[in-house]
CSV table of C-alpha atoms in Angstrom, one decimal:
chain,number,residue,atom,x,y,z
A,1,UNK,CA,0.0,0.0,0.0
A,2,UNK,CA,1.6,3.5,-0.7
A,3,UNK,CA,-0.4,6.4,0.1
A,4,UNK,CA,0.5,10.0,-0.1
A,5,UNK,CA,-1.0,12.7,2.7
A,6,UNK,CA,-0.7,15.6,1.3
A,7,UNK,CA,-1.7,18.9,4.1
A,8,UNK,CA,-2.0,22.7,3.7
A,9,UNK,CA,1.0,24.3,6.0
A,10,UNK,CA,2.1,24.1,9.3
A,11,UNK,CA,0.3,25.3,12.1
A,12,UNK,CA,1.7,25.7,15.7
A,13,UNK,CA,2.5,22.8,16.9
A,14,UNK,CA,3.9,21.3,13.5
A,15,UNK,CA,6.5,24.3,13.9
A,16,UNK,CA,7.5,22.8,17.1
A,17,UNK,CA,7.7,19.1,16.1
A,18,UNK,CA,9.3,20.3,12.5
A,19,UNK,CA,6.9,18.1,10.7
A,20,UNK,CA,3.4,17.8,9.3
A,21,UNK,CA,-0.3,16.6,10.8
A,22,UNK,CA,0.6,16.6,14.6
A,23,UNK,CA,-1.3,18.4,17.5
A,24,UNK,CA,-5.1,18.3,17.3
A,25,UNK,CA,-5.2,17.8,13.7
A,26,UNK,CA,-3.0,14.9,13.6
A,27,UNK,CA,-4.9,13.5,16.5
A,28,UNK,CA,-8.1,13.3,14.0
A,29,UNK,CA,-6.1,12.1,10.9
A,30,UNK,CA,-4.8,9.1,12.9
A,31,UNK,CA,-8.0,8.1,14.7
A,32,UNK,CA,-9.5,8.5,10.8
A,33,UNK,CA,-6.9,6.6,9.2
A,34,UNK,CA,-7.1,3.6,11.9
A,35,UNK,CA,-10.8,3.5,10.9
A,36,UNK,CA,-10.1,3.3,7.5
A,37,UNK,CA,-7.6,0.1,8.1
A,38,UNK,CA,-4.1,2.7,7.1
A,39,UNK,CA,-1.3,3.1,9.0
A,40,UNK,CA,0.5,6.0,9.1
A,41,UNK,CA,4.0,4.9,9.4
A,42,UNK,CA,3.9,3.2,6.3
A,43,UNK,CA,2.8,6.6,4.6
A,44,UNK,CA,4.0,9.5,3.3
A,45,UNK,CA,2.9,12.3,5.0
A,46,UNK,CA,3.7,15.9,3.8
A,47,UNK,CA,2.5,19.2,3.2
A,48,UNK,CA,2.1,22.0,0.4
A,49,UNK,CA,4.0,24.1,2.3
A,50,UNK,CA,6.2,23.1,4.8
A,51,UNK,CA,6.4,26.4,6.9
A,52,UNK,CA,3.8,28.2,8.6
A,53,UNK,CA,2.1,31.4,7.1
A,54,UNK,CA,2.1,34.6,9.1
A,55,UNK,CA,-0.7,33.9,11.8
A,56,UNK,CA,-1.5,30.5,10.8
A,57,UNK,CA,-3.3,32.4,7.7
A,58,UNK,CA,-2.9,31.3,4.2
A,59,UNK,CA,-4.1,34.5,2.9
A,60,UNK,CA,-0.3,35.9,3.8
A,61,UNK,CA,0.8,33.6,0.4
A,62,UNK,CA,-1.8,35.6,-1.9
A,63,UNK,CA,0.2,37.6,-4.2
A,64,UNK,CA,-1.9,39.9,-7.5
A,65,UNK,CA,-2.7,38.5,-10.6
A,66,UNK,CA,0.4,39.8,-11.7
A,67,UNK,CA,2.1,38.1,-9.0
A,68,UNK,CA,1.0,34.7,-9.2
A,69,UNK,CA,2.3,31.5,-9.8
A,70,UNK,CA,2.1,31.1,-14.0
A,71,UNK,CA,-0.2,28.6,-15.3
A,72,UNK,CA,-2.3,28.3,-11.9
A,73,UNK,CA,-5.5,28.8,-11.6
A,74,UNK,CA,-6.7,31.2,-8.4
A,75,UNK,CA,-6.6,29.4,-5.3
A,76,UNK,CA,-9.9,30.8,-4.3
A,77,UNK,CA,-12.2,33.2,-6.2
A,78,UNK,CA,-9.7,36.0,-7.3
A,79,UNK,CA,-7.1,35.1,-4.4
A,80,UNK,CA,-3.5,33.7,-6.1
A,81,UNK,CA,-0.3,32.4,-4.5
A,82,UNK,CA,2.5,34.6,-5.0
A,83,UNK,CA,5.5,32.9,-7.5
A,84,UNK,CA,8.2,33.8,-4.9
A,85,UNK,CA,6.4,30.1,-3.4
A,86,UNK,CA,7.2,27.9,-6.1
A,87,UNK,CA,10.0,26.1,-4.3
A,88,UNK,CA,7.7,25.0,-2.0
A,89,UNK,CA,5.3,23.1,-4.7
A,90,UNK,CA,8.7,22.1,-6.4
A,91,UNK,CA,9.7,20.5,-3.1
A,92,UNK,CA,6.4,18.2,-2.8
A,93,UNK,CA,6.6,17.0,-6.6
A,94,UNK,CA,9.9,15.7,-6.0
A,95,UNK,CA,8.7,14.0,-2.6
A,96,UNK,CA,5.9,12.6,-4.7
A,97,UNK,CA,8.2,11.4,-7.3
A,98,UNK,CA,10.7,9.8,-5.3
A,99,UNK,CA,7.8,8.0,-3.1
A,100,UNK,CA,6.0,6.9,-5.9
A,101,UNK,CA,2.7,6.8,-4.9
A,102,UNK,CA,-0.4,4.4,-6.1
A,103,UNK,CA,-2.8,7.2,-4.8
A,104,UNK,CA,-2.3,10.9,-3.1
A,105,UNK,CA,-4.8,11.7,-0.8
A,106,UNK,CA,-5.2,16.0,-0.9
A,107,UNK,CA,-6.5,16.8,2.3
A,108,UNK,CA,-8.4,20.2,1.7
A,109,UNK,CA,-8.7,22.6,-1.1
A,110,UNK,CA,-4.7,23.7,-0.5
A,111,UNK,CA,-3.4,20.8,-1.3
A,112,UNK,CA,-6.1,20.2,-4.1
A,113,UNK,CA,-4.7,23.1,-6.0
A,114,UNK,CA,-1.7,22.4,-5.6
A,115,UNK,CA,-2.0,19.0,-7.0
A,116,UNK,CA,-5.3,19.1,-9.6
A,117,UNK,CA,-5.0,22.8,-10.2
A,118,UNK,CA,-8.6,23.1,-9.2
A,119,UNK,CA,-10.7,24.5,-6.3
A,120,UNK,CA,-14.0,23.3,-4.8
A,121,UNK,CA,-13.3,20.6,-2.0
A,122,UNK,CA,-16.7,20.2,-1.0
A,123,UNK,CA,-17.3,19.5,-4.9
A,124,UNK,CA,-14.4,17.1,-5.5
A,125,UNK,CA,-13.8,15.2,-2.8
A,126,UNK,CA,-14.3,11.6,-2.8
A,127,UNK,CA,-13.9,10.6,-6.3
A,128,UNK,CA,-10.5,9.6,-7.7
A,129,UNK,CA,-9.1,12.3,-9.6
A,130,UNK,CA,-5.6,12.7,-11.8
A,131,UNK,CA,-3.0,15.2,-10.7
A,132,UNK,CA,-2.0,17.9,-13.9
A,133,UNK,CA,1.5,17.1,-16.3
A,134,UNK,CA,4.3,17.7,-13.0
A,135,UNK,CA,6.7,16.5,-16.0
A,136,UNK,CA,5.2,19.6,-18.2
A,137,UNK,CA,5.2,22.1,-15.5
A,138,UNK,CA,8.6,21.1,-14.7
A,139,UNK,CA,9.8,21.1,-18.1
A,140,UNK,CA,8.4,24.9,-18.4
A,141,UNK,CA,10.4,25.9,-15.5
A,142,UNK,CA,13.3,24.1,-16.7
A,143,UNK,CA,13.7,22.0,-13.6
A,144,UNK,CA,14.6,18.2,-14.0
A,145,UNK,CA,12.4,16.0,-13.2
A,146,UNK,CA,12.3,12.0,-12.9
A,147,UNK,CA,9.0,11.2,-11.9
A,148,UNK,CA,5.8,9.9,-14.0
A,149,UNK,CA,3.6,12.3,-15.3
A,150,UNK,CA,0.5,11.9,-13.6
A,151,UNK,CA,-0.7,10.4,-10.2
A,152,UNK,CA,-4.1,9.8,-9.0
A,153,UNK,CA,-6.0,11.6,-6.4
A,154,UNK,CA,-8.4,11.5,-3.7
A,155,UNK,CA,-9.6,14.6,-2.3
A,156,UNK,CA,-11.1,14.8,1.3
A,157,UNK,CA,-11.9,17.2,3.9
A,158,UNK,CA,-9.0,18.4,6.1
A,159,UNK,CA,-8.6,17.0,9.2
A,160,UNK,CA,-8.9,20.9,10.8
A,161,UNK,CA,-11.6,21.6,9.3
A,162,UNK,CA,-13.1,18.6,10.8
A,163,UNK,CA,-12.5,20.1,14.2
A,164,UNK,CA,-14.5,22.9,12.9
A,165,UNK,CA,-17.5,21.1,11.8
A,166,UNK,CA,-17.3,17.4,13.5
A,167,UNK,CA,-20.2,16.4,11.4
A,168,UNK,CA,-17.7,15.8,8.1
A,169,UNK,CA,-15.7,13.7,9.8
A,170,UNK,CA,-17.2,10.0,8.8
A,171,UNK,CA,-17.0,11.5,5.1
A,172,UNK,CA,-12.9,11.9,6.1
A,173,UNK,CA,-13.2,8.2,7.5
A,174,UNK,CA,-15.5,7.2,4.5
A,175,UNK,CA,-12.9,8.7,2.1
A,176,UNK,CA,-10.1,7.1,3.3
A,177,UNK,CA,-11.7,3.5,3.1
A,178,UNK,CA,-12.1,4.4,-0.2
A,179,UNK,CA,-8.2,5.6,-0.2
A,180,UNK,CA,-7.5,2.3,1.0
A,181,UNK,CA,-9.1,0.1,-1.9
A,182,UNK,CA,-7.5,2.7,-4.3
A,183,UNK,CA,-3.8,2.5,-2.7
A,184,UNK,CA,-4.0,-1.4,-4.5
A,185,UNK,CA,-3.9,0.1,-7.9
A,186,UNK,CA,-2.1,3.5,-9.5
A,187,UNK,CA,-4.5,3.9,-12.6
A,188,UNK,CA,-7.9,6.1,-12.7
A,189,UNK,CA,-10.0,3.3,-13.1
A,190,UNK,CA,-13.7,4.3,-13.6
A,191,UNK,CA,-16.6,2.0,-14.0
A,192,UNK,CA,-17.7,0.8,-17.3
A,193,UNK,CA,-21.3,1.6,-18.8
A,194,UNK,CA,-22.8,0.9,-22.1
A,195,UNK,CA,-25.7,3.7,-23.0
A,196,UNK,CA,-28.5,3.9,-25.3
A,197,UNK,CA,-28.2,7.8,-25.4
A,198,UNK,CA,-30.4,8.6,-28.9
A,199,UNK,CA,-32.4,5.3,-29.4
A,200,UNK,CA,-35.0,4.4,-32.0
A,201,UNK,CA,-38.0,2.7,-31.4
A,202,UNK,CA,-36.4,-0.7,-33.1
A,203,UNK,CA,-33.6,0.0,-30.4
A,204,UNK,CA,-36.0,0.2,-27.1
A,205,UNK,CA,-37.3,-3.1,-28.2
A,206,UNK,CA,-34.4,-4.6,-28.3
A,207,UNK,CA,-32.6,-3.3,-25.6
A,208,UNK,CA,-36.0,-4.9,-23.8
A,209,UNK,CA,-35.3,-8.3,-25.1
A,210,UNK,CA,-31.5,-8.6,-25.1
A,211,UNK,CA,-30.6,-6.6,-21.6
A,212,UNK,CA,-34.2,-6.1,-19.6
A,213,UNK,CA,-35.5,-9.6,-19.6
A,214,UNK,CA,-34.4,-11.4,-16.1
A,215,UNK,CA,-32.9,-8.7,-14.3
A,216,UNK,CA,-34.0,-9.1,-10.9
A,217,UNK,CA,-34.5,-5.3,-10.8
A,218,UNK,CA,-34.2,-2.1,-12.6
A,219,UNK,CA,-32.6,1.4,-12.0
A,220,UNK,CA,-34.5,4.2,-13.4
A,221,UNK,CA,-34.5,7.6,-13.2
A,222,UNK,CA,-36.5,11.3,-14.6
A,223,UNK,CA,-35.6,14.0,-15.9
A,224,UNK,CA,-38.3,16.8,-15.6
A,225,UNK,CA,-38.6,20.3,-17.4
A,226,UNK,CA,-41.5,23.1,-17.6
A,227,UNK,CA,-43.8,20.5,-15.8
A,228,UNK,CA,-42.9,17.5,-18.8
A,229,UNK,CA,-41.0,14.8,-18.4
A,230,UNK,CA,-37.8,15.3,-21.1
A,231,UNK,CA,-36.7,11.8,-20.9
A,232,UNK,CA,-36.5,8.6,-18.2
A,233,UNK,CA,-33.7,6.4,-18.1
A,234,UNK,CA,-33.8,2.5,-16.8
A,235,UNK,CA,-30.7,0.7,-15.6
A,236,UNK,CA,-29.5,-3.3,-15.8
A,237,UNK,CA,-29.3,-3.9,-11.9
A,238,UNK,CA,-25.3,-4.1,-12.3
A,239,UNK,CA,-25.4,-0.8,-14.0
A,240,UNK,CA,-23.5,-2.5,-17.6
A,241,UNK,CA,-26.6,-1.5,-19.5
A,242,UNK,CA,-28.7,2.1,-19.7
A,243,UNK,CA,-31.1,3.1,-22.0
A,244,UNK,CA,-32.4,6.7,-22.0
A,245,UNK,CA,-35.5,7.2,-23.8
A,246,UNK,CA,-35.9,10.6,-24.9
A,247,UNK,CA,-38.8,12.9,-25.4
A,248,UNK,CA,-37.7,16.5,-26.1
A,249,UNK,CA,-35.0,17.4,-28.2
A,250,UNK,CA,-33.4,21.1,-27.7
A,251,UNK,CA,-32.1,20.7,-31.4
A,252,UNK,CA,-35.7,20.5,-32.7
A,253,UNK,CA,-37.6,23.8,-33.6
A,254,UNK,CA,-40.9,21.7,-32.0
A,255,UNK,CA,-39.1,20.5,-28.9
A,256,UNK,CA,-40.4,16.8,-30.1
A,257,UNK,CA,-37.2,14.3,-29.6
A,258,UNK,CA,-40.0,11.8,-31.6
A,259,UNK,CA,-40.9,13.0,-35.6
A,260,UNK,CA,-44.7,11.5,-35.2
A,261,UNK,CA,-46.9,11.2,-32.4
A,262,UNK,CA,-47.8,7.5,-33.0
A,263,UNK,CA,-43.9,7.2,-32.6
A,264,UNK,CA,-44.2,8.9,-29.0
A,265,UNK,CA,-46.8,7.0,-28.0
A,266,UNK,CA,-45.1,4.0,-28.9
A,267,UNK,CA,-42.0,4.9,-27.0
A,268,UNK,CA,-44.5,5.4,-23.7
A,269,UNK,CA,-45.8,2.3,-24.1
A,270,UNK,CA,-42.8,0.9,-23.8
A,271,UNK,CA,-42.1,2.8,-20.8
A,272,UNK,CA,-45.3,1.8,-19.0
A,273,UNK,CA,-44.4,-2.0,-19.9
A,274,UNK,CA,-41.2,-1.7,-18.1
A,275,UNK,CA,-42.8,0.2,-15.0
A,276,UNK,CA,-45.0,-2.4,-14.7
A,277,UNK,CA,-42.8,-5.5,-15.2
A,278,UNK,CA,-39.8,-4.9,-13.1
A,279,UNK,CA,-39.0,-3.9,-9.6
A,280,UNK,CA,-37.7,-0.7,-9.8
A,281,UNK,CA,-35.1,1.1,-7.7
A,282,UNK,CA,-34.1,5.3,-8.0
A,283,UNK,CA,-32.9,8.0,-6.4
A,284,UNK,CA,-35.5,9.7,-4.2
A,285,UNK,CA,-37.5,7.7,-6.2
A,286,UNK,CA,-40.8,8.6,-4.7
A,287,UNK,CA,-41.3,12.0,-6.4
A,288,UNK,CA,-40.4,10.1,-9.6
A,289,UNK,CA,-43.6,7.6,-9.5
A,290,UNK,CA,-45.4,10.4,-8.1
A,291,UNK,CA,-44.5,12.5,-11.6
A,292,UNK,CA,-44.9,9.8,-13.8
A,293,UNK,CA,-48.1,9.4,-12.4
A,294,UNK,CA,-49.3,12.8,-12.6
A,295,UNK,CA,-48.1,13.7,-15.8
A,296,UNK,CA,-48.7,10.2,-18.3
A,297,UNK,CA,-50.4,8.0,-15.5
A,298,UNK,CA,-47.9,5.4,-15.4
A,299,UNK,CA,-48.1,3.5,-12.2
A,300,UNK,CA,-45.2,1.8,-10.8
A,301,UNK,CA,-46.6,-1.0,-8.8
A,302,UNK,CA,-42.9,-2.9,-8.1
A,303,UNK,CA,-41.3,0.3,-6.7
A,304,UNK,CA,-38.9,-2.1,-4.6
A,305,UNK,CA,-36.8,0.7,-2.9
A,306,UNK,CA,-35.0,4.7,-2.7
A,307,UNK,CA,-31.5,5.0,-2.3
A,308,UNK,CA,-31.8,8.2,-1.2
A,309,UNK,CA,-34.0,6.6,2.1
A,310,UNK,CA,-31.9,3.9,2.4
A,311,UNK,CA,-28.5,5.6,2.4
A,312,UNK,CA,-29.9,7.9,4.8
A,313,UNK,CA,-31.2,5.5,7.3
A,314,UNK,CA,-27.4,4.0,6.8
A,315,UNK,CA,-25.8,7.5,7.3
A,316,UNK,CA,-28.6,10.0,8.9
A,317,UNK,CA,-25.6,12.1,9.5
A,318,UNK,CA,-24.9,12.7,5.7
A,319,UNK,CA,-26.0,14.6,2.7
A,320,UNK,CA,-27.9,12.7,0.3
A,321,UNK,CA,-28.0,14.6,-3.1
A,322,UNK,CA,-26.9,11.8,-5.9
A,323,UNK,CA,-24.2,13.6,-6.8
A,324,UNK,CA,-22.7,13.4,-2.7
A,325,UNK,CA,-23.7,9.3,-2.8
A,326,UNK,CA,-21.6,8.9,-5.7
A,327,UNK,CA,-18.3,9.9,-4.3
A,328,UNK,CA,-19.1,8.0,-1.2
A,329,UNK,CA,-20.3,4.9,-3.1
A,330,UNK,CA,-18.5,4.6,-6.5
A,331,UNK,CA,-15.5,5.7,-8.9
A,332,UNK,CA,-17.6,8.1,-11.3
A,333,UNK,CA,-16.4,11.5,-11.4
A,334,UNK,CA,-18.0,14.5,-10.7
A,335,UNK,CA,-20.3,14.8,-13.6
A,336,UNK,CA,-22.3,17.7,-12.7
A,337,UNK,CA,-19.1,19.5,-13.8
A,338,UNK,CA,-19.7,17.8,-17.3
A,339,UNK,CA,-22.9,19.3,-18.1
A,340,UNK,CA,-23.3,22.3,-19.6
A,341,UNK,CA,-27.3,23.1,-19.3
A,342,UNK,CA,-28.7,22.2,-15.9
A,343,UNK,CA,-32.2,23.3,-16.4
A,344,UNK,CA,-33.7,19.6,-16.6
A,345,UNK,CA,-31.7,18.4,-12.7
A,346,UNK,CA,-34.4,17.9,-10.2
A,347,UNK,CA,-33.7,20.6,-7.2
A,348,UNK,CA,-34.5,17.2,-5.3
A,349,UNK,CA,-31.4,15.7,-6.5
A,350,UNK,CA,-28.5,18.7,-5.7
């Protein structure tokens, strides 16, 4: 297992020792990493800055625009680290390089930047991520450099800002269990799907025949705009196989994904067959078969259960939008970051 812990600076007591995640904070990551079956020793443990800022403040490293580090993005909203600080990130590529790590964990949105280039812990914590070119940046500020291009990441919350807000720390644990499984492997790996994203009628029936028949449930899910229903998706119970059957297309001066109505009709009678043949399982499900109800009176008399319900009655402490129980469940990445028109999500789902 090698595993990479990569902090924000030193505080007080990490002055004192001359080394990183000790004190308070320390106390938390190691209770945290117990849980999650790590050990410390066996880790490398660093920081993006090994010093500590001017009143334990990081905004004493924010330089201008015209001051900051080139080709880094702000480190918060119009905030940028001052170049006179690259040693320090040269410094932790080189640790990283000569450690070798199958996966980094960045603990807070410091060491996040410093690693993905981007911002937004709370966003992209919890699902395996890639670090930028080191070799690239290195090579544009002509600095030698032995290590492999790319390393993965896992984000999580830092371990102060768990003492700030105790109620994040089983995502820390959670994270790190997940940190754990990763540290066997050093690739991305992310799960493999096949889609039926623009299907004709010819394909519905025979996604029906050739994936549908047997499963011992189905996924599905709505997507819901102006009061219509723009398309519902159903899911082989090992996720392999999607379908998503449309029924508004942006690209169309009607809105109509289907050219006829006796086409559309067809396409929701093959939607009420599948409600009514398989056990069906969704995100805050519920308001789905309540919609599909109201809308085209399609009953779903197998509703079987709601992850939403059931990952909060196994973690009443945590958030339950899809996007959260993704990171805490699976590999995917953050796709809400993929989509570039957001005015069919379901404000039940963010």
């Amino acid at each position: 297992m090698k595993v990479a812990i990569v902090g924000e600076a030193w505080g007080e007591k990490e002055e004192e020792a001359g080394k990183p995640f000790v004190g308070a904070s320390g106390w938390v990551l190691d209770k945290a990493l117990q849980q999650a079956g790590i050990v410390r020793s066996e880790c490398l443990i660093t920081n993006t800055f090994n010093f500590r800022p001017l009143g334990n403040k990081l905004e004493t490293l924010y330089g201008t625009k015209a001051e900051a580090l080139p080709n880094y993005r702000p480190i918060t909203k119009g905030k940028y680290i001052h170049k006179k600080y690259w040693p320090e990130l040269e410094r932790l590529y080189h640790e990283i390089a000569a450690y070798d790590p199958n996966v980094i964990v960045a603990c807070g949105n410091t060491a996040l930047w410093a690693l993905c280039k981007k911002s937004g812990i709370a966003s992209y914590r919890g699902s395996p991520l890639e670090t930028f070119d080191f070799k690239e940046q290195m090579k544009d500020a002509q600095i030698p450099y032995e290590g492999r291009r790319t390393y993965k990441v896992l984000a999580t919350w830092h371990p102060a800002a768990v003492l700030r807000q105790w109620q994040l720390r089983p995502i820390l644990v959670a994270d790190l269990q997940k940190v754990k499984q990763q540290a066997a492997f050093p690739e991305v790996r992310r799960p493999s799907h096949l889609i039926y994203m623009e299907p004709t009628l010819q394909d519905i029936e025979d996604f029906y025949h050739n994936f549908l028949l047997n499963q011992p449930f189905l996924s599905a899910d709505i997507e819901t705009k102006d009061r219509s229903i723009t398309e519902i998706g159903f899911s082989t119970a090992d996720a392999s196989r999607a379908i998503v059957i449309p029924f508004w297309d942006r690209s169309q001066p009607s809105g109509n994904y289907w050219q006829t109505l006796k086409d559309e009709l067809t396409a929701w009678r093959w939607v009420r067959r599948i409600c009514a043949e398989f056990p069906l399982v969704g995100q805050n499900f519920q308001y789905d078969m309540k919609y599909l109800w109201r809308t085209v009176g399609i009953p779903c008399p197998y509703f079987l259960d709601d992850t939403m319900l059931m990952h909060h009655s196994l973690q009443p402490e945590m958030r339950k939008s899809l996007g959260f129980m993704a990171s805490i469940y699976t590999d995917e990445p953050s796709w809400k970051f993929m989509r570039t028109d957001h005015s069919t999500l379901k404000k039940e789902d963010e």
